[in-house]
CSV table of C-alpha atoms in Angstrom, one decimal:
chain,number,residue,atom,x,y,z
A,3,MET,CA,88.3,93.4,78.7
A,4,SER,CA,91.9,92.4,78.4
A,5,ALA,CA,91.3,91.2,74.9
A,6,LEU,CA,90.4,94.7,73.9
A,7,ALA,CA,93.2,96.4,75.8
A,8,ARG,CA,96.1,97.6,73.8
A,9,ARG,CA,99.6,96.3,74.7
A,10,LYS,CA,102.0,98.8,76.2
A,11,PHE,CA,103.8,100.3,73.2
A,12,TYR,CA,106.1,102.8,74.9
A,13,LYS,CA,109.0,102.7,77.3
A,14,SER,CA,109.3,106.1,79.0
A,15,VAL,CA,106.7,108.7,80.1
A,16,SER,CA,107.5,112.3,80.7
A,17,ILE,CA,105.7,115.6,81.0
A,18,ALA,CA,106.4,119.0,79.4
A,19,GLY,CA,104.8,122.4,79.4
A,20,SER,CA,104.4,125.6,81.2
A,21,ASP,CA,101.9,128.4,81.9
A,22,GLY,CA,98.8,126.4,82.4
A,23,LYS,CA,99.4,124.1,79.4
A,24,TRP,CA,100.9,120.7,80.3
A,25,GLU,CA,101.3,117.7,78.1
A,26,VAL,CA,102.2,114.1,78.6
A,27,ASN,CA,104.8,112.4,76.3
A,28,LEU,CA,105.0,108.7,75.7
A,29,ASP,CA,108.5,108.1,74.2
A,30,HIS,CA,108.6,111.6,72.6
A,31,ARG,CA,105.2,111.1,71.2
A,32,LYS,CA,102.5,113.4,72.7
A,33,LEU,CA,99.6,111.7,74.4
A,34,LYS,CA,96.4,112.4,72.5
A,35,THR,CA,92.7,112.0,73.3
A,36,PRO,CA,90.5,109.4,71.5
A,37,ASP,CA,89.4,112.2,69.2
A,38,GLY,CA,92.9,113.0,68.3
A,39,ARG,CA,93.3,116.2,70.2
A,40,LEU,CA,96.5,117.0,72.1
A,41,LEU,CA,96.1,116.2,75.8
A,42,GLN,CA,96.7,119.5,77.4
A,43,VAL,CA,95.9,120.0,81.1
A,44,PRO,CA,95.9,123.2,83.1
A,45,ASN,CA,98.5,122.3,85.8
A,46,LYS,CA,101.6,120.3,86.4
A,47,GLU,CA,100.0,118.2,89.2
A,48,LEU,CA,97.3,116.8,86.9
A,49,ALA,CA,99.8,116.2,84.2
A,50,LEU,CA,101.9,114.2,86.7
A,51,GLY,CA,98.9,112.3,87.8
A,52,VAL,CA,98.0,111.3,84.2
A,53,ALA,CA,101.7,110.5,83.5
A,54,PHE,CA,101.9,108.2,86.6
A,55,GLU,CA,98.9,106.3,85.4
A,56,TRP,CA,100.6,105.6,82.1
A,57,ASP,CA,103.9,104.9,83.8
A,58,SER,CA,102.5,102.3,86.1
A,59,VAL,CA,101.0,100.3,83.1
A,60,THR,CA,102.8,96.9,83.1
A,61,GLU,CA,101.4,95.0,80.1
A,62,HIS,CA,98.0,96.1,78.8
A,63,ILE,CA,96.7,99.7,78.7
A,64,GLN,CA,93.3,99.6,80.4
A,65,THR,CA,92.1,103.2,80.1
A,66,SER,CA,88.9,102.2,81.9
A,67,GLN,CA,90.9,101.9,85.1
A,68,MET,CA,92.9,105.1,84.5
A,69,HIS,CA,90.3,107.6,85.9
A,70,LEU,CA,92.4,110.8,85.7
A,71,THR,CA,93.3,110.1,82.1
A,72,GLY,CA,89.6,109.3,81.4
A,73,LEU,CA,88.4,112.5,83.0
A,74,CYS,CA,90.9,114.6,81.0
A,75,PHE,CA,89.8,112.9,77.8
A,76,THR,CA,86.1,113.6,78.7
A,77,VAL,CA,86.8,117.3,79.3
A,78,LEU,CA,88.9,117.8,76.2
A,79,ASP,CA,86.8,115.8,73.8
A,80,ASN,CA,83.4,116.4,75.4
A,81,PRO,CA,81.9,113.4,73.7
A,82,HIS,CA,78.3,114.2,74.9
A,83,LYS,CA,78.6,117.9,73.8
A,84,ARG,CA,77.7,119.1,77.3
A,85,THR,CA,77.8,122.7,78.3
A,86,ASP,CA,78.5,123.7,82.0
A,87,LYS,CA,74.8,124.2,82.4
A,88,ASP,CA,74.1,120.6,81.2
A,89,LEU,CA,76.7,119.3,83.6
A,90,ALA,CA,75.1,121.2,86.5
A,91,GLU,CA,71.7,119.9,85.6
A,92,LYS,CA,73.0,116.4,85.3
A,93,ILE,CA,74.6,116.7,88.8
A,94,THR,CA,71.5,118.0,90.5
A,95,GLY,CA,69.5,115.4,88.4
A,96,TYR,CA,70.6,112.8,90.8
A,97,LEU,CA,69.0,114.5,93.8
A,98,ASP,CA,65.5,113.0,93.5
A,99,THR,CA,66.9,109.5,93.6
A,100,ASP,CA,69.9,110.4,95.8
A,101,THR,CA,71.2,107.4,97.8
A,102,VAL,CA,71.2,109.3,101.1
A,103,LEU,CA,67.5,110.3,100.8
A,104,PHE,CA,66.2,106.8,100.9
A,105,PRO,CA,66.8,105.2,104.3
A,106,VAL,CA,65.4,101.8,104.8
A,107,GLU,CA,62.7,100.9,107.4
A,108,HIS,CA,64.1,97.4,108.3
A,109,PRO,CA,66.3,96.1,109.8
A,110,THR,CA,66.2,98.6,112.6
A,111,GLU,CA,69.9,98.7,113.2
A,112,LEU,CA,70.6,99.6,109.6
A,113,ALA,CA,67.8,102.1,109.5
A,114,GLU,CA,69.2,103.8,112.6
A,115,ALA,CA,72.7,103.9,111.2
A,116,GLN,CA,71.4,105.4,107.9
A,117,ARG,CA,69.3,108.0,109.6
A,118,ARG,CA,72.2,109.0,111.9
A,119,GLU,CA,75.0,109.1,109.3
A,120,TRP,CA,73.1,110.4,106.3
A,121,GLY,CA,71.2,112.8,108.6
A,122,ALA,CA,74.4,114.5,109.6
A,123,VAL,CA,75.4,115.0,105.9
A,124,LEU,CA,71.9,116.3,105.1
A,125,GLU,CA,72.0,118.6,108.0
A,126,TRP,CA,75.3,120.0,106.7
A,127,VAL,CA,73.9,120.5,103.2
A,128,ARG,CA,70.8,122.3,104.6
A,129,HIS,CA,73.1,124.6,106.7
A,130,ARG,CA,75.8,125.2,104.1
A,131,PHE,CA,73.5,126.1,101.2
A,132,GLY,CA,70.5,127.3,103.2
A,133,VAL,CA,68.1,124.9,101.4
A,134,ASP,CA,65.4,122.5,102.3
A,135,LEU,CA,66.2,118.8,101.7
A,136,GLN,CA,64.4,116.0,103.4
A,137,PRO,CA,64.6,112.2,103.1
A,138,ALA,CA,61.9,110.6,100.9
A,139,GLU,CA,58.7,109.3,102.4
A,140,SER,CA,58.9,105.6,103.1
A,141,GLY,CA,58.0,103.5,100.1
A,142,SER,CA,58.3,106.2,97.5
A,143,LEU,CA,60.6,105.7,94.6
A,144,VAL,CA,61.3,109.3,93.8
A,145,CYS,CA,62.0,112.1,96.3
A,146,SER,CA,60.3,115.4,95.6
A,147,VAL,CA,63.0,118.0,95.9
A,148,PRO,CA,61.8,121.7,96.2
A,149,GLN,CA,62.6,123.7,93.0
A,150,GLN,CA,64.2,126.4,95.1
A,151,THR,CA,66.8,123.8,96.4
A,152,LEU,CA,67.6,122.8,92.8
A,153,ASP,CA,68.0,126.4,91.8
A,154,VAL,CA,70.3,127.3,94.6
A,155,LEU,CA,72.5,124.2,94.0
A,156,GLN,CA,72.6,124.8,90.3
A,157,GLU,CA,73.6,128.4,90.8
A,158,TYR,CA,76.4,127.3,93.1
A,159,LEU,CA,77.6,124.7,90.6
A,160,LEU,CA,77.7,127.2,87.8
A,161,THR,CA,80.3,129.2,89.7
A,162,HIS,CA,82.7,126.3,88.9
A,163,ASN,CA,84.5,125.5,85.7
A,164,THR,CA,84.1,122.6,83.3
A,165,TRP,CA,86.9,120.6,84.8
A,166,THR,CA,85.5,120.8,88.3
A,167,LEU,CA,82.0,120.0,87.1
A,168,THR,CA,83.2,117.0,85.1
A,169,GLY,CA,85.1,115.7,88.1
A,170,LEU,CA,82.1,116.2,90.4
A,171,LEU,CA,79.7,114.5,87.9
A,172,PHE,CA,82.1,111.5,87.7
A,173,ALA,CA,82.0,111.1,91.5
A,174,VAL,CA,78.2,111.7,91.6
A,175,GLU,CA,77.7,108.9,89.0
A,176,SER,CA,79.8,106.4,90.9
A,177,VAL,CA,77.9,106.8,94.2
A,178,ARG,CA,74.5,107.7,92.7
A,179,SER,CA,74.3,110.6,95.0
A,180,THR,CA,74.6,114.4,94.6
A,181,VAL,CA,74.8,115.1,98.3
A,182,LEU,CA,77.9,113.0,99.2
A,183,PRO,CA,80.3,114.2,96.4
A,184,LEU,CA,79.1,117.8,97.1
A,185,ALA,CA,80.2,117.4,100.7
A,186,ALA,CA,83.5,116.1,99.4
A,187,LEU,CA,83.9,119.0,97.0
A,188,GLU,CA,83.4,121.3,100.0
A,189,ARG,CA,86.1,119.3,101.9
A,190,LYS,CA,83.5,118.1,104.4
A,191,LEU,CA,84.1,114.4,103.5
A,192,VAL,CA,87.1,112.4,102.2
A,193,PRO,CA,86.6,109.9,99.3
A,194,ARG,CA,86.8,106.9,101.6
A,195,GLU,CA,83.9,108.3,103.7
A,196,VAL,CA,81.9,109.1,100.6
A,197,ALA,CA,82.4,105.5,99.4
A,198,ARG,CA,81.5,104.1,102.9
A,199,LEU,CA,78.4,106.3,103.3
A,200,SER,CA,77.2,105.3,99.8
A,201,ARG,CA,77.4,101.7,100.7
A,202,LEU,CA,76.0,101.6,104.2
A,203,GLU,CA,73.5,98.9,103.3
A,204,ALA,CA,76.0,96.7,101.4
A,205,GLU,CA,78.4,97.0,104.4
A,206,TYR,CA,75.7,96.1,106.8
A,207,GLN,CA,74.7,93.0,104.8
A,208,ALA,CA,78.4,92.0,104.5
A,209,ASP,CA,78.8,92.3,108.3
A,210,VAL,CA,75.7,90.1,108.8
A,211,TRP,CA,76.3,87.5,106.1
A,212,GLY,CA,80.0,87.6,105.6
A,213,ARG,CA,82.4,89.6,103.6
A,214,VAL,CA,83.5,88.4,100.2
A,215,GLU,CA,86.7,90.1,99.2
A,216,TRP,CA,86.2,89.7,95.4
A,217,ALA,CA,82.8,91.4,95.6
A,218,HIS,CA,82.6,93.8,98.5
A,219,ASP,CA,86.2,95.0,98.6
A,220,VAL,CA,86.5,95.3,94.9
A,221,ASP,CA,83.3,97.4,94.8
A,222,SER,CA,84.2,99.7,97.7
A,223,LEU,CA,87.8,100.3,96.5
A,224,ASP,CA,86.6,101.0,92.9
A,225,THR,CA,84.1,103.5,94.3
A,226,GLU,CA,86.7,105.2,96.4
A,227,ALA,CA,89.1,105.4,93.5
A,228,ARG,CA,86.5,106.9,91.3
A,229,VAL,CA,85.4,109.5,93.9
A,230,ALA,CA,89.0,110.4,94.6
A,231,ALA,CA,89.8,110.8,90.9
A,232,GLY,CA,86.8,113.0,90.4
A,233,MET,CA,87.6,115.1,93.4
A,234,LEU,CA,91.2,115.4,92.5
A,235,VAL,CA,90.4,116.8,89.0
A,236,ALA,CA,87.7,119.0,90.6
A,237,HIS,CA,90.1,120.5,93.2
A,238,LEU,CA,93.2,120.7,91.0
A,239,CYS,CA,91.5,122.6,88.3
A,240,SER,CA,89.2,124.7,90.4
A,241,SER,CA,89.9,128.3,89.8
A,242,ALA,CA,89.0,129.1,93.4
A,243,THR,CA,91.9,127.4,95.2
A,244,ALA,CA,94.6,129.5,96.6
A,245,HIS,CA,97.1,126.9,95.3
A,246,ASN,CA,96.2,127.7,91.7
A,247,VAL,CA,96.2,131.4,92.3
A,248,LYS,CA,99.7,131.1,93.6
A,249,HIS,CA,100.8,129.3,90.5
A,250,LYS,CA,99.3,131.9,88.3
A,251,HIS,CA,101.2,134.7,90.0
A,252,ALA,CA,104.4,132.7,89.8
A,253,GLY,CA,104.0,131.9,86.1
B,2,MET,CA,102.4,124.0,113.9
B,3,SER,CA,99.7,121.5,114.7
B,4,ALA,CA,99.4,120.2,111.2
B,5,GLY,CA,103.1,119.3,111.0
B,6,PRO,CA,103.2,115.6,111.9
B,7,ALA,CA,100.0,114.9,109.9
B,8,ILE,CA,101.6,116.4,106.8
B,9,LYS,CA,104.8,114.5,107.3
B,10,GLN,CA,102.8,111.3,107.5
B,11,LEU,CA,101.0,112.2,104.3
B,12,VAL,CA,104.1,113.0,102.4
B,13,HIS,CA,105.6,109.6,103.5
B,14,GLY,CA,102.4,107.9,102.5
B,15,LEU,CA,102.4,109.5,99.1
B,16,LEU,CA,106.1,108.7,98.4
B,17,ARG,CA,105.3,105.1,99.4
B,18,GLU,CA,102.5,104.9,96.9
B,19,LEU,CA,104.6,106.5,94.2
B,20,HIS,CA,107.2,103.7,94.8
B,21,SER,CA,105.0,101.1,93.0
B,22,PRO,CA,107.0,98.2,91.6
B,23,ALA,CA,105.3,98.7,88.2
B,24,SER,CA,107.0,102.0,87.8
B,25,ARG,CA,110.7,101.9,88.3
B,26,HIS,CA,111.9,104.8,86.3
B,27,GLY,CA,110.7,107.7,84.1
B,28,VAL,CA,108.1,110.0,85.5
B,29,LEU,CA,108.5,108.7,89.0
B,30,GLY,CA,111.7,110.7,89.7
B,31,ILE,CA,110.0,114.0,88.7
B,32,TYR,CA,107.0,113.1,90.8
B,33,ARG,CA,108.9,112.4,93.9
B,34,ALA,CA,110.9,115.5,93.5
B,35,HIS,CA,107.7,117.5,93.0
B,36,VAL,CA,106.1,116.1,96.2
B,37,MET,CA,109.3,116.7,98.2
B,38,ASP,CA,109.8,120.2,96.8
B,39,THR,CA,106.2,121.2,97.4
B,40,ALA,CA,106.3,119.8,100.9
B,41,ARG,CA,109.5,121.7,101.6
B,42,ARG,CA,108.1,125.0,100.2
B,43,PHE,CA,105.2,124.8,102.5
B,44,ARG,CA,107.1,123.7,105.6
B,45,VAL,CA,108.4,127.2,106.4
B,46,THR,CA,105.2,129.1,107.1
B,47,GLY,CA,104.9,130.8,110.4
B,48,GLU,CA,101.1,131.0,110.2
B,49,GLU,CA,99.0,128.8,112.3
B,50,HIS,CA,96.3,128.5,109.7
B,51,CYS,CA,97.7,128.7,106.2
B,52,ARG,CA,94.9,128.4,103.6
B,53,ALA,CA,97.2,127.4,100.8
B,54,ARG,CA,98.9,124.7,102.9
B,55,ASP,CA,95.6,123.3,104.1
B,56,GLU,CA,94.5,123.0,100.5
B,57,LEU,CA,97.7,121.4,99.5
B,58,ALA,CA,97.4,118.9,102.3
B,59,HIS,CA,93.9,118.1,101.2
B,60,LEU,CA,95.1,117.6,97.6
B,61,GLY,CA,97.8,115.3,98.8
B,62,ALA,CA,95.3,113.3,100.9
B,63,LEU,CA,93.0,113.0,97.8
B,64,TYR,CA,95.8,111.8,95.7
B,65,HIS,CA,96.9,109.3,98.3
B,66,SER,CA,93.4,108.0,98.6
B,67,TYR,CA,93.2,107.6,94.8
B,68,LEU,CA,96.6,105.9,94.4
B,69,SER,CA,96.1,103.4,97.3
B,70,SER,CA,92.5,102.5,96.4
B,71,ARG,CA,93.4,102.0,92.8
B,72,ARG,CA,96.4,99.9,93.6
B,73,ARG,CA,94.4,97.7,96.0
B,74,HIS,CA,91.5,97.4,93.5
B,75,GLN,CA,93.8,96.3,90.7
B,76,LEU,CA,95.5,93.8,93.0
B,77,LEU,CA,92.2,92.2,93.9
B,78,LEU,CA,91.1,92.2,90.2
B,79,GLN,CA,94.4,90.4,89.4
B,80,THR,CA,94.0,88.0,92.2
B,81,TYR,CA,90.5,86.9,91.3
B,82,LYS,CA,90.8,87.2,87.5
B,83,GLY,CA,89.1,84.4,85.8
B,84,GLY,CA,91.3,82.0,83.9
B,85,GLY,CA,88.9,81.8,81.0
B,86,GLU,CA,86.8,78.7,80.0
B,87,ARG,CA,88.0,75.3,81.1
B,88,THR,CA,88.7,72.8,78.3
B,89,THR,CA,86.8,69.5,78.2
B,90,ALA,CA,90.0,67.7,79.4
B,91,ASP,CA,90.4,70.0,82.4
B,92,THR,CA,86.7,69.6,83.4
B,93,ALA,CA,87.0,65.8,83.2
B,94,ALA,CA,90.2,65.8,85.2
B,95,MET,CA,88.4,67.8,88.0
B,96,VAL,CA,86.2,64.8,88.7
B,97,GLY,CA,88.9,62.3,88.1
B,98,PHE,CA,88.0,61.2,84.6
B,99,LYS,CA,90.2,61.0,81.5
B,100,LEU,CA,89.0,61.6,78.0
B,101,PRO,CA,89.2,58.7,75.6
B,102,HIS,CA,92.4,58.9,73.7
B,103,ASP,CA,90.9,59.1,70.3
B,104,PRO,CA,87.5,60.9,70.5
B,105,ARG,CA,85.6,60.7,67.3
């Protein structure tokens, strides 16, 4: 990885912009996306977040570890040519193999913990969206999610913009669950909880067999960082937050 | 204001993360100023439940979560980074052997 990473080629990082168009400068050169577009983000906070990632580079630029930058690149370049509808479908597409719908049978301790902790989140989803969503039958590889549940969730997702959906999808892909990031988007869970809930089995095994820092901790921190980055972009760019409305009036 | 101390803690946590040794200058100053300024702006609200302030606190918590987990993740990666392949001489030295001086 480090062999492919570019060396740091700039000294100072700054941001510039106003009115919903913020840019990041590396030594008076504007930061551009891999496709050569100007990196323009809708608010100062996100621009600062991206700028801090570039500012904290010491030697090699590893964009794979700079999630805010990566997410902005994805939204601006849209390499997979996805529409908002595609994004919403992709997000709900994780439901039938959702981590939290597949509790184990053995060992009993783990099974109980999964049913209790995941059950609480599922209960919240059912209540919040008024949908039916049950854990898979034991032994089945795919959970049959009612079409009505998918429709309701997709309709809800389509009330969000591309930035929010891209952030959400990034979080969904890192925990292989639609339910957990959805709860985070609705501010029911924080990223650390999302990461922990998505790794209940790994955590249980680590407790039984011993914890290895370079595997377990690396994994859980990476998951948390990805979920947090996705949620950050989702919340910062959501048109629904009072924070952004305030900015709009001020600008 | 019940949320007061929690927010104070959050701001301190954020400023600590933004004080990473890798970044000594540049954007950091603007960032710290922005955090302080925003925190100050939202300090003087008389309302018990201020929606905008709650959202802001949530954003702050998200960013803190992102910064700290990313920093710790990178620290672990650095600590356990492989040193690449060992040379024949290194491998031999591990078991107490030396290579012949003139291998042909």
